[in-house]
XYZ file of C-alpha atoms in Angstrom:
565
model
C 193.522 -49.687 145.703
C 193.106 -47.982 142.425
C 191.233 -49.184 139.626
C 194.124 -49.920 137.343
C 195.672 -51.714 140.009
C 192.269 -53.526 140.378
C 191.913 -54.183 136.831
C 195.854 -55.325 136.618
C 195.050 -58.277 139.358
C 192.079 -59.457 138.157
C 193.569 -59.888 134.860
C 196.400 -61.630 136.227
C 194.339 -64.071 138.341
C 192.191 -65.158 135.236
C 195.564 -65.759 133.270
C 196.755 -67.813 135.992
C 193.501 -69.987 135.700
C 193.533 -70.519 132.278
C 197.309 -71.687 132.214
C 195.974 -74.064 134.861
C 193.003 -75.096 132.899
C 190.762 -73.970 136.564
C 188.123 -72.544 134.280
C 184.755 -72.077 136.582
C 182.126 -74.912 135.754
C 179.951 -74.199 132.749
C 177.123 -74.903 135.010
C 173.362 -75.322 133.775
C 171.710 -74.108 130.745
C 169.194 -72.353 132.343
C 168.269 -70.486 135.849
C 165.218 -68.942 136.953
C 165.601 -67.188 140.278
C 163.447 -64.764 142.103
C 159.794 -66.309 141.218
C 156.605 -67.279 141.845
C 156.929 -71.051 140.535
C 153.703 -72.636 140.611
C 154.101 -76.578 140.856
C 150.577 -77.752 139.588
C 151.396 -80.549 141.706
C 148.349 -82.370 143.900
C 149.923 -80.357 146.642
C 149.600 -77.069 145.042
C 153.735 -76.061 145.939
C 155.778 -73.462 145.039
C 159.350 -72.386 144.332
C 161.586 -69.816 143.399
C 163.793 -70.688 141.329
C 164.725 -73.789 139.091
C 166.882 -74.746 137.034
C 167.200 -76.586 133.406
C 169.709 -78.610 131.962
C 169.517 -80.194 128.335
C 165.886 -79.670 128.318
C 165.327 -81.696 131.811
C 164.004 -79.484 134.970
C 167.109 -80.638 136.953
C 166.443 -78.193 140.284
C 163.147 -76.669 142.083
C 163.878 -74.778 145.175
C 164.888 -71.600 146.639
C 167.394 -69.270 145.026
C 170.739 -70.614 147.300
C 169.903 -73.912 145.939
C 169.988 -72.894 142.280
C 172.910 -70.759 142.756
C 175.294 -73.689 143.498
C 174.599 -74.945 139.904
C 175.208 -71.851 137.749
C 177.955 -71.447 136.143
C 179.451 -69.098 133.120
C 177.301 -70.877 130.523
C 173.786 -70.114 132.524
C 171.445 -67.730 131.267
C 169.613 -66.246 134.421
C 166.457 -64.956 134.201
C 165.123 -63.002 136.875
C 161.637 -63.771 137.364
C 161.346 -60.338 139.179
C 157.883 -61.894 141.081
C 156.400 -62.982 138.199
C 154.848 -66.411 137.770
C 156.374 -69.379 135.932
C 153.994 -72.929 135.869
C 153.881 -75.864 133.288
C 152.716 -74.729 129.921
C 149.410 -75.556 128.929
C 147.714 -78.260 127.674
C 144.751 -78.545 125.118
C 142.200 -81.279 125.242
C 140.502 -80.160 121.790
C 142.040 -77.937 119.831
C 141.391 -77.762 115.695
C 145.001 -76.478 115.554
C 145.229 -76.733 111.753
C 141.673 -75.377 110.926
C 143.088 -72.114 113.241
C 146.063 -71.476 111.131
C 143.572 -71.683 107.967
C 141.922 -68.957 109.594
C 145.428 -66.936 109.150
C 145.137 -67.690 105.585
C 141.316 -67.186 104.310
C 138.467 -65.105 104.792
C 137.970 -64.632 109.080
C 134.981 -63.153 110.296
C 135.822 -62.024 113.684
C 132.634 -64.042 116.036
C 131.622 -60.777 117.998
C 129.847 -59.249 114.940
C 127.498 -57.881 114.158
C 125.305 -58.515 110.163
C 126.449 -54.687 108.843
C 130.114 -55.407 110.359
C 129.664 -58.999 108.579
C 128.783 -57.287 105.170
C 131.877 -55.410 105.724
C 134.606 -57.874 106.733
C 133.284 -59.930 103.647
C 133.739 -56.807 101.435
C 137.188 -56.257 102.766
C 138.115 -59.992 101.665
C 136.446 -59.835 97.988
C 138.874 -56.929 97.848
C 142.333 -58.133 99.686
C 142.270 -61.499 98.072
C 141.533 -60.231 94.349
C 139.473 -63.250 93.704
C 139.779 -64.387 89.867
C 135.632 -65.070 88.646
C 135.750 -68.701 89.346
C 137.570 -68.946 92.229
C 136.286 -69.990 95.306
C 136.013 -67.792 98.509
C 136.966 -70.021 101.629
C 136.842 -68.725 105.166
C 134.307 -68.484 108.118
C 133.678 -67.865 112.047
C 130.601 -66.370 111.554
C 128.195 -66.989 114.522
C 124.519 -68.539 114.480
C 123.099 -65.735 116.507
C 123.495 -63.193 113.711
C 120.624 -64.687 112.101
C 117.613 -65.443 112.159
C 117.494 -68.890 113.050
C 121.003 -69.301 112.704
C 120.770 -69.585 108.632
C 121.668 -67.331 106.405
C 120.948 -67.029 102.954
C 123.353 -66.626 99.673
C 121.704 -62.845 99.287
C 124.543 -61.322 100.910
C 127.396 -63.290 99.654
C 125.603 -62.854 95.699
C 125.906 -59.280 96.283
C 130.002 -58.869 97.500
C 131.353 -61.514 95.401
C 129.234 -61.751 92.408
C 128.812 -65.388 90.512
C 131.645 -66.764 92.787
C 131.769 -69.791 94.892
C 131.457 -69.126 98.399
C 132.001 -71.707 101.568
C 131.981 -70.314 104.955
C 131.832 -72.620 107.790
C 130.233 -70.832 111.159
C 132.098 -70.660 114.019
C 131.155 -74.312 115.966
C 132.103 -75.524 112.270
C 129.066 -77.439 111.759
C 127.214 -75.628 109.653
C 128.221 -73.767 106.106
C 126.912 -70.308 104.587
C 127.489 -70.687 101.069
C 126.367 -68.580 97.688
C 124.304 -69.118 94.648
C 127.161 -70.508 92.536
C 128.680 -72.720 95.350
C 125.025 -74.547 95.577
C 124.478 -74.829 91.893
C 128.489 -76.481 91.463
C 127.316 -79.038 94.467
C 124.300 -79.871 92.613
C 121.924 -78.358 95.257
C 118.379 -77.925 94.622
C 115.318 -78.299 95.228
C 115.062 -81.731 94.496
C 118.693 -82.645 96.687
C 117.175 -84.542 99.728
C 118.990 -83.848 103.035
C 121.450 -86.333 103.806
C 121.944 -88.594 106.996
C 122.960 -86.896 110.127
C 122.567 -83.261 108.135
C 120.070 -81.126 107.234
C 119.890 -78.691 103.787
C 118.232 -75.272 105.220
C 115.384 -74.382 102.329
C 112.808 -71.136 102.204
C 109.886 -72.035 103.784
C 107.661 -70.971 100.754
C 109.233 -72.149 97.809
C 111.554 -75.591 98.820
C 114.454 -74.005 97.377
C 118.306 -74.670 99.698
C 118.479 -70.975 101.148
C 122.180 -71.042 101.412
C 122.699 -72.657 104.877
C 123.896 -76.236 105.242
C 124.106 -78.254 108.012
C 126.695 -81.039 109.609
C 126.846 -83.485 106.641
C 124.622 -81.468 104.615
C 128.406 -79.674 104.158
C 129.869 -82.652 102.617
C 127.590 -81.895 99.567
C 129.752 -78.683 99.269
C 133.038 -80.476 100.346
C 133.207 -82.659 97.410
C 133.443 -80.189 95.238
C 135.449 -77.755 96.871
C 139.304 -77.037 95.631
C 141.396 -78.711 98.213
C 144.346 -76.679 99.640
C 147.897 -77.194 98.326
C 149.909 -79.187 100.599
C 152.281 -76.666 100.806
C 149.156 -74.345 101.947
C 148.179 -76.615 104.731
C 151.955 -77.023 106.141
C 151.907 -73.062 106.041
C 148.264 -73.446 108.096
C 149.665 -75.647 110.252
C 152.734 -73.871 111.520
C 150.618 -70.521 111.633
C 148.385 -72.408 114.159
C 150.976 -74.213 116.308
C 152.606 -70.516 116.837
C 149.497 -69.040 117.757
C 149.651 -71.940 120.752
C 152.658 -71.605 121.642
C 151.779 -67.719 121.938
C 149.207 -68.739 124.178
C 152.135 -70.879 126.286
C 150.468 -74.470 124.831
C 153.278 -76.908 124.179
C 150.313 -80.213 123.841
C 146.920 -80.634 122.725
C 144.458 -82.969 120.857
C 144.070 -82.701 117.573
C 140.715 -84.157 116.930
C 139.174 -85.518 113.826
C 142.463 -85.945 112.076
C 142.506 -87.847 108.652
C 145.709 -89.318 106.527
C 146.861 -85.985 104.850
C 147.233 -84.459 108.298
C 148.652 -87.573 110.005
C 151.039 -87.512 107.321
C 151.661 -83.372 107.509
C 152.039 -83.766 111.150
C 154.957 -86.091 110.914
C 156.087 -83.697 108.113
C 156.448 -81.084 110.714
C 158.537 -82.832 113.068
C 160.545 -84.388 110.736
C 161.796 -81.008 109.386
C 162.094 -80.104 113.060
C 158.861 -77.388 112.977
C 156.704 -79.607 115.233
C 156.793 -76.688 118.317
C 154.531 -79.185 120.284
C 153.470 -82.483 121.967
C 150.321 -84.013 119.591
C 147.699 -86.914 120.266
C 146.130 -87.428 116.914
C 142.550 -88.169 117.274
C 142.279 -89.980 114.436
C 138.983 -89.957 111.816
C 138.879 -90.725 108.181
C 136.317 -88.826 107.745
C 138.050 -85.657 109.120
C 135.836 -82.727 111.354
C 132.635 -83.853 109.873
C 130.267 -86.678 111.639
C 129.050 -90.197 109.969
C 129.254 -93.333 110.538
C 132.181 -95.497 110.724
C 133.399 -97.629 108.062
C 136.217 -99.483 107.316
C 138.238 -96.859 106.411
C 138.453 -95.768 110.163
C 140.379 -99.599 111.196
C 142.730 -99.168 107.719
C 143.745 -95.547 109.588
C 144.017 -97.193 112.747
C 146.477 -100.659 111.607
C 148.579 -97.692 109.666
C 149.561 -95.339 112.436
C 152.748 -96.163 113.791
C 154.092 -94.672 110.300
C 152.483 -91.256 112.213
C 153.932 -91.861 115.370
C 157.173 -89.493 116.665
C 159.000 -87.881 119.161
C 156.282 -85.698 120.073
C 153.540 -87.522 118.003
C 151.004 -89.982 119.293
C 148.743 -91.502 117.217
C 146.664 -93.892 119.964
C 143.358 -91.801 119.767
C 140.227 -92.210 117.669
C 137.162 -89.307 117.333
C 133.958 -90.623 116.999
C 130.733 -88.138 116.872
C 128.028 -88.601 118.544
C 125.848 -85.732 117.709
C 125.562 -82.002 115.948
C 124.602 -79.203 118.942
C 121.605 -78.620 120.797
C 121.271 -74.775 119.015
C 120.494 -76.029 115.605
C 118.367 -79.043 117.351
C 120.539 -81.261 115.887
C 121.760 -82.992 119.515
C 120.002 -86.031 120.717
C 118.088 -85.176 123.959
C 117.035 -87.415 126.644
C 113.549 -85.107 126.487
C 112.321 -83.796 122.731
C 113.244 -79.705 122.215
C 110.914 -77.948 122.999
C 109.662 -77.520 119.061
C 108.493 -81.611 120.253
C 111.223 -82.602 117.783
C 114.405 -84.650 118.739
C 117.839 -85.568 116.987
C 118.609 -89.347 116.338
C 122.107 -90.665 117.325
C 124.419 -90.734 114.484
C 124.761 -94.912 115.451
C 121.865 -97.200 116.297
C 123.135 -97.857 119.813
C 123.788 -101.746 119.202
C 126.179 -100.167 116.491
C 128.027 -97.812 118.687
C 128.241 -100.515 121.472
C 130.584 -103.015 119.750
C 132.340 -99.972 117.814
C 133.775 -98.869 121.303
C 134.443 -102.199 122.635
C 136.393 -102.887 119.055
C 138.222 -99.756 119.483
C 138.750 -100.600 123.077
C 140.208 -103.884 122.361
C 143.264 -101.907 120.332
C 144.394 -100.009 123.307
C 143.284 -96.752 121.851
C 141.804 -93.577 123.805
C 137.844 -92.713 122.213
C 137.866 -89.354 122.121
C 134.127 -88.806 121.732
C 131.898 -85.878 120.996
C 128.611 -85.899 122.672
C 127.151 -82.670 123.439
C 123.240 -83.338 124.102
C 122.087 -85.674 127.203
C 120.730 -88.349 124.804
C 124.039 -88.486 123.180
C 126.347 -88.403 126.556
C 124.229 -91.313 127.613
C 124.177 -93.272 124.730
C 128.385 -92.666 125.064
C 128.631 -94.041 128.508
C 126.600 -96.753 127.625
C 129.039 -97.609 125.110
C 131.902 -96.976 127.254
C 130.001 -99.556 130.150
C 129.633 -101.923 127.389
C 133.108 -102.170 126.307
C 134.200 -102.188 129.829
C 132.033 -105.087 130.873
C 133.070 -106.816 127.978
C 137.243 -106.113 127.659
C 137.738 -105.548 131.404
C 139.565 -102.329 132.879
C 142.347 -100.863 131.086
C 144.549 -97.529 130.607
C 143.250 -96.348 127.486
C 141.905 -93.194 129.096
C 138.647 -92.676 127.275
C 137.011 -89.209 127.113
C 133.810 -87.373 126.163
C 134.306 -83.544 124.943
C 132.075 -80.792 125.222
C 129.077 -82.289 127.752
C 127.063 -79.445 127.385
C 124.088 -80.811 129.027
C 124.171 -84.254 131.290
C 121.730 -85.635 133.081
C 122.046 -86.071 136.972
C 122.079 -89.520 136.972
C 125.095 -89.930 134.131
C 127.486 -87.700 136.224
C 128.932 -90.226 138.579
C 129.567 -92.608 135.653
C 132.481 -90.633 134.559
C 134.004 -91.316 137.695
C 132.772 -95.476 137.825
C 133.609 -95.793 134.092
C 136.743 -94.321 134.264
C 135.729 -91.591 131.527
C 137.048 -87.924 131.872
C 134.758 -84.960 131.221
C 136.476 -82.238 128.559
C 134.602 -79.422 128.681
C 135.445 -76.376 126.799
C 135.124 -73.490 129.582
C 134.726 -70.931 127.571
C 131.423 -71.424 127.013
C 130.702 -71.462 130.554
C 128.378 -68.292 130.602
C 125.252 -66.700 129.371
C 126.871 -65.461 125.595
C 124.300 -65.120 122.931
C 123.677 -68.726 122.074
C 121.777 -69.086 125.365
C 118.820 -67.032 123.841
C 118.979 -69.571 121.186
C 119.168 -72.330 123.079
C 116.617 -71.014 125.629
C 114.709 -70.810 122.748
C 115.142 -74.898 121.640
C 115.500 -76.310 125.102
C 113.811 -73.740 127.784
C 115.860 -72.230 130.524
C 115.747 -74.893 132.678
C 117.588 -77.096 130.793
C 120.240 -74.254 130.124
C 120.713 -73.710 133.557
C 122.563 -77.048 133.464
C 125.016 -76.201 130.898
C 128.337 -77.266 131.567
C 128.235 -78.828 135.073
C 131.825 -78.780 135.955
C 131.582 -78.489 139.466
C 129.288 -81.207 139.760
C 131.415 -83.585 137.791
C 134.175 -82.761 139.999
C 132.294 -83.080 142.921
C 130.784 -86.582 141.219
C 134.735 -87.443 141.106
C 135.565 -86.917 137.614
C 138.812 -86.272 135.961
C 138.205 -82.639 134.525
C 140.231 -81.869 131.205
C 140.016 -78.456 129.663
C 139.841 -77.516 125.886
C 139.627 -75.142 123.980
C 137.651 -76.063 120.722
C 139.951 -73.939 118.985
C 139.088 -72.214 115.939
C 135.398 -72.582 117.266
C 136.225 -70.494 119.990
C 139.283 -68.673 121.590
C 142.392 -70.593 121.737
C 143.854 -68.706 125.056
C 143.463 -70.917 128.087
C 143.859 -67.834 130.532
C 140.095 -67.101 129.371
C 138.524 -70.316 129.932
C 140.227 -70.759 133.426
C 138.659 -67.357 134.404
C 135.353 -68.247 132.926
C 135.560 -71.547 134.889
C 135.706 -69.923 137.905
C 133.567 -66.636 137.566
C 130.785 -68.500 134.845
C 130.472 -64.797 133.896
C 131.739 -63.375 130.492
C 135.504 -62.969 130.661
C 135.628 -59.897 128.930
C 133.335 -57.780 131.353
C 134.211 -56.514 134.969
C 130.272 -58.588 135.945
C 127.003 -59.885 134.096
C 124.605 -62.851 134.623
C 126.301 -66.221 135.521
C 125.608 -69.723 134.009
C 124.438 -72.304 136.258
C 123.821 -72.194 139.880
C 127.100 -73.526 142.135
C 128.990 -74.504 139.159
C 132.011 -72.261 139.990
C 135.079 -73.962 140.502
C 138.427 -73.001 142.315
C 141.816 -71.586 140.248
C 143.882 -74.495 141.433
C 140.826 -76.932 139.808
C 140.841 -74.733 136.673
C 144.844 -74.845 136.465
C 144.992 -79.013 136.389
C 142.506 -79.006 134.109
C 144.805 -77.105 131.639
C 147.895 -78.776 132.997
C 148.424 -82.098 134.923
C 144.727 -83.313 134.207
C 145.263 -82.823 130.245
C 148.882 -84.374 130.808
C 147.504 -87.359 131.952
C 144.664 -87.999 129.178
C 147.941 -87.441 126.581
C 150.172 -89.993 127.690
C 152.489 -87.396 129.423
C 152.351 -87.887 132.670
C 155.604 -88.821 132.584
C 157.224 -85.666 130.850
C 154.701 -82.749 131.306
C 152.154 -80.893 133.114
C 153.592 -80.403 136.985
C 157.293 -79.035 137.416
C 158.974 -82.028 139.155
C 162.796 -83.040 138.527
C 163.468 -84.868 135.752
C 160.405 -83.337 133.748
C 160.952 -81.978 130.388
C 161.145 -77.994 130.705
C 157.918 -77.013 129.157
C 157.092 -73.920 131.334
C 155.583 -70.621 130.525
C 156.031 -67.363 132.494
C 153.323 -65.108 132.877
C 153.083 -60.895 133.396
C 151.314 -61.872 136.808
C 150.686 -63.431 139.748
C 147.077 -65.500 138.952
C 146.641 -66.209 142.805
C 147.374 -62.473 143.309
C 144.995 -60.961 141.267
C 141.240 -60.509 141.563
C 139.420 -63.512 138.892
C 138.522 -60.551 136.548
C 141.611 -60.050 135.381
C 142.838 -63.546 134.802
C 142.086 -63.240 131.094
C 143.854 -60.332 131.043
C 146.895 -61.973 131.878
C 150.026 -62.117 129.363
C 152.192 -65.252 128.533
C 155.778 -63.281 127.962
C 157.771 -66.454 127.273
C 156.988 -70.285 126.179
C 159.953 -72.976 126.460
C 159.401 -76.698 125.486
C 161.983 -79.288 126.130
C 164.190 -75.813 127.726
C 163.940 -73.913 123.942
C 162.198 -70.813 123.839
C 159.290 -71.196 121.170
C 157.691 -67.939 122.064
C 158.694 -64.687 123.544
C 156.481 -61.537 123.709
C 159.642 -59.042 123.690
């Protein structure tokens, strides 16, 4: 038949269907056929196609079964072998301090002092500073100098009689100049506050320029606070870099009013790209005790809570970190020092079971053994004394636990957030080497042993202390060798764990601490659609180049809120 012909008949047969009203179904929003669709399911399944309708996974299967529901309103993408799995999940992420990094002075953590001296020169000139304006930035790393402080010296020289905060990269301790220490009112006679520590010259008394944990309140107090307008720029700068990273939900920890508030701001105005737990803390990223001020956050949060907003989680710190000897150790440093709690433990004991009693998650930092145990303890207490419950407790960034506290994680129904990342020998292990000997660093991060002790694993990334991008944890979590080398010295003997361990940690596991079981973290029908798709196979590859790997596209609730093309 010829092609007019052809043409004349098919025209004539979709006339005849219209004047019939027999239009084809519209069919689902969505189809994804030809893939490898990774489940994260206990089972470890997959699929190869699925489909999504109003935001809901409605079909998992093979590509026949997903053809019956397409219609002329689908979009089809052809996964062409690639690999689609739930989007990720963040246990700990500073999302708002990340997107402030966007804004002010970065110093990229892989430098070295004369590449230091330079990025700070390149910020006194790109941000044109007026003479008493304040430079804010940091992600400088404690390695770079001796003894992890660094004076004002180098920041008098770039930027002059200028105000200078920079907070390092684990954001506990602050590298400030001349004039910022003189408009605190830092001296020699300023005594170092609880729970911090002012860094001084060892000859003369006088504050050298480094500050540390609430030593940086000092500086805080008199620092210019951001517009609110700048923060709700921060903030959306940050959630894009997750969702460029395919994370849809994380933590926010340490959150206080103003970012409550800006949070619900966000969705309200419809630019809330992600599921959020607010951790909630008056006090903000920096430790101290609890006050009042912490329960007057608490009774007001349902004003904060949302659509994709929970509010039900409270940070409490523990401790600083072991490199700056300001954890609390179960055995003194090696200096014969040690680190007091930042709560008598009597204190800490009826703060959990109070917090416990308002059917809140404690999200805890404890990083030294001292401070994991005196956590548990707490955690034991309020369980003894309010019973089991659901409130899904945690303990973030256990970087050293002793072998008799790891099967309480699994008794006290506490899960272990680690950020794996950290998981091998980068430059802080000469430090801590150095403050704890290398037997105690050959402990770091037990995350097989946890799992093995039955713990729920949760991974985070700590972000903008370290890397935001999950796909280099996971492979540092299995190798415990640096993710950006082919090979190198591993961290801890045995502590390797499996990709499908690593994967639930950033998926199902971290679902289940937020609350969204329910909606998130395996692809089951009747799940939201928050999926990613990824350049490559993981279980395909070899380990080394799971950090190489590329998130191409990031939907939440079926709407694409990141695409790479």
């Amino acid at each position: 038949m010829p092609n007019s012909i052809k043409l004349f008949c098919i025209t004539c047969v979709m006339i005849l269907m219209s004047a019939c009203n027999l239009q084809p179904e519209e069919g689902i929003d969505t189809a994804f056929i030809n893939g490898g669709i990774y489940h994260a399911d206990e089972s470890h399944s997959w699929s190869e196609a699925l489909g999504i309708e109003d935001g809901v996974i409605v079909m998992v299967g093979s590509n026949d079964e997903v053809n019956k529901l397409i219609g002329i309103k689908t979009n089809i993408i052809d996964l062409k072998d690639k690999m689609l799995m739930p989007s990720f999940h963040d246990g700990h992420a500073h999302v708002e301090y990340g997107g402030r990094d966007k804004i002010n002075c970065r110093i990229d953590g892989r430098s070295s002092p004369i590449s230091i001296r330079q990025q700070l020169n390149n910020c006194a000139m790109s941000f044109n500073l007026r003479e008493d304006e304040w430079l804010i930035g940091g992600g400088w790393e404690l390695f770079n100098f001796p003894d992890g402080a660094p004076t004002s010296e180098m920041l008098d020289e770039i930027f002059g009689n200028r105000p200078v905060f920079l907070s390092d990269a684990f954001g506990h301790n602050a590298w400030v100049s001349s004039k910022a220490l003189e408009l605190a009112g830092i001296n020699y006679d300023t005594l170092d506050p609880s729970n911090g520590k002012i860094i001084r010259d060892s000859v003369t008394g006088k504050p050298s320029g480094t500050l540390r944990d609430s030593a940086m309140n000092l500086i805080l107090e008199v620092l210019p606070a951001l517009t609110t307008e700048q923060r709700y720029e921060a903030l959306l700068l940050g959630i894009k870099e997750a969702n460029k990273y395919g994370i849809t939900a994380f933590i926010e920890p340490g959150v206080d009013q103003p970012l409550a508030r800006l949070y619900k701001n966000l969705e309200d105005n419809g630019d809330l790209n992600a599921r959020v737990m607010l951790a909630l803390s008056p006090i903000n990223s920096l430790p101290g005790s609890v006050g009042p001020e912490l329960f007057d956050l608490l009774a007001d949060r349902e004003q904060y809570r949302g659509q994709y907003i929970n509010p039900d989680s409270v940070k409490i710190y523990i401790d600083g970190v072991i490199e700056t000897r300001t954890s609390t150790m179960l055995e003194p440093y090696s200096d014969g020092s040690n680190f007091p709690s930042f709560y008598r433990q009597e204190e800490l004991e009826l703060l959990f079971q109070r917090l416990d009693t308002m059917k809140v998650q404690i999200h805890t930092h404890a990083i030294g053994d001292g401070a994991i145990r005196n956590a548990l303890d707490a955690y034991e207490y309020a369980f003894l004394k309010n019973g089991p419950n659901n409130n899904r407790h945690l303990i973030v960034h256990l970087q050293l636990i002793d072998d008799a506290d790891q099967p309480r994680f699994n008794e006290l129904d506490v899960a272990a957030n680690f950020q794996c990342l950290w998981c091998y020998p980068d430059p802080y292990i000469d430090f801590a080497e150095d403050v704890v000997g290398v037997d105690r660093v050959e402990k770091f991060f037990p995350v097989r042993s946890l799992q093995e002790a039955g713990a729920l694993l949760i991974g985070g990334s700590d972000w903008n202390v370290s890397s935001l991008n999950p796909l280099e944890a996971i492979e540092t979590a299995v190798r415990r060798q640096d993710p950006y080398t082919e090979s190198g010295p591993s961290l801890g003997r045995n502590e390797e764990i499996d990709l499908y361990t690593a994967l639930d940690m950033y998926t199902r596991n971290a679902s289940y601490v937020m609350r969204l079981e329910d909606k998130t973290g395996t692809i089951e029908v009747g799940k939201r659609a928050d999926l990613i798709v990824l350049d490559r196979n993981l279980f395909e590859i070899p380990v080394t180049e799971i950090s190489e790997a590329k998130v191409l596209l990031t939907l939440m609730d079926g709407r694409e809120v990141y695409n790479l093309q």
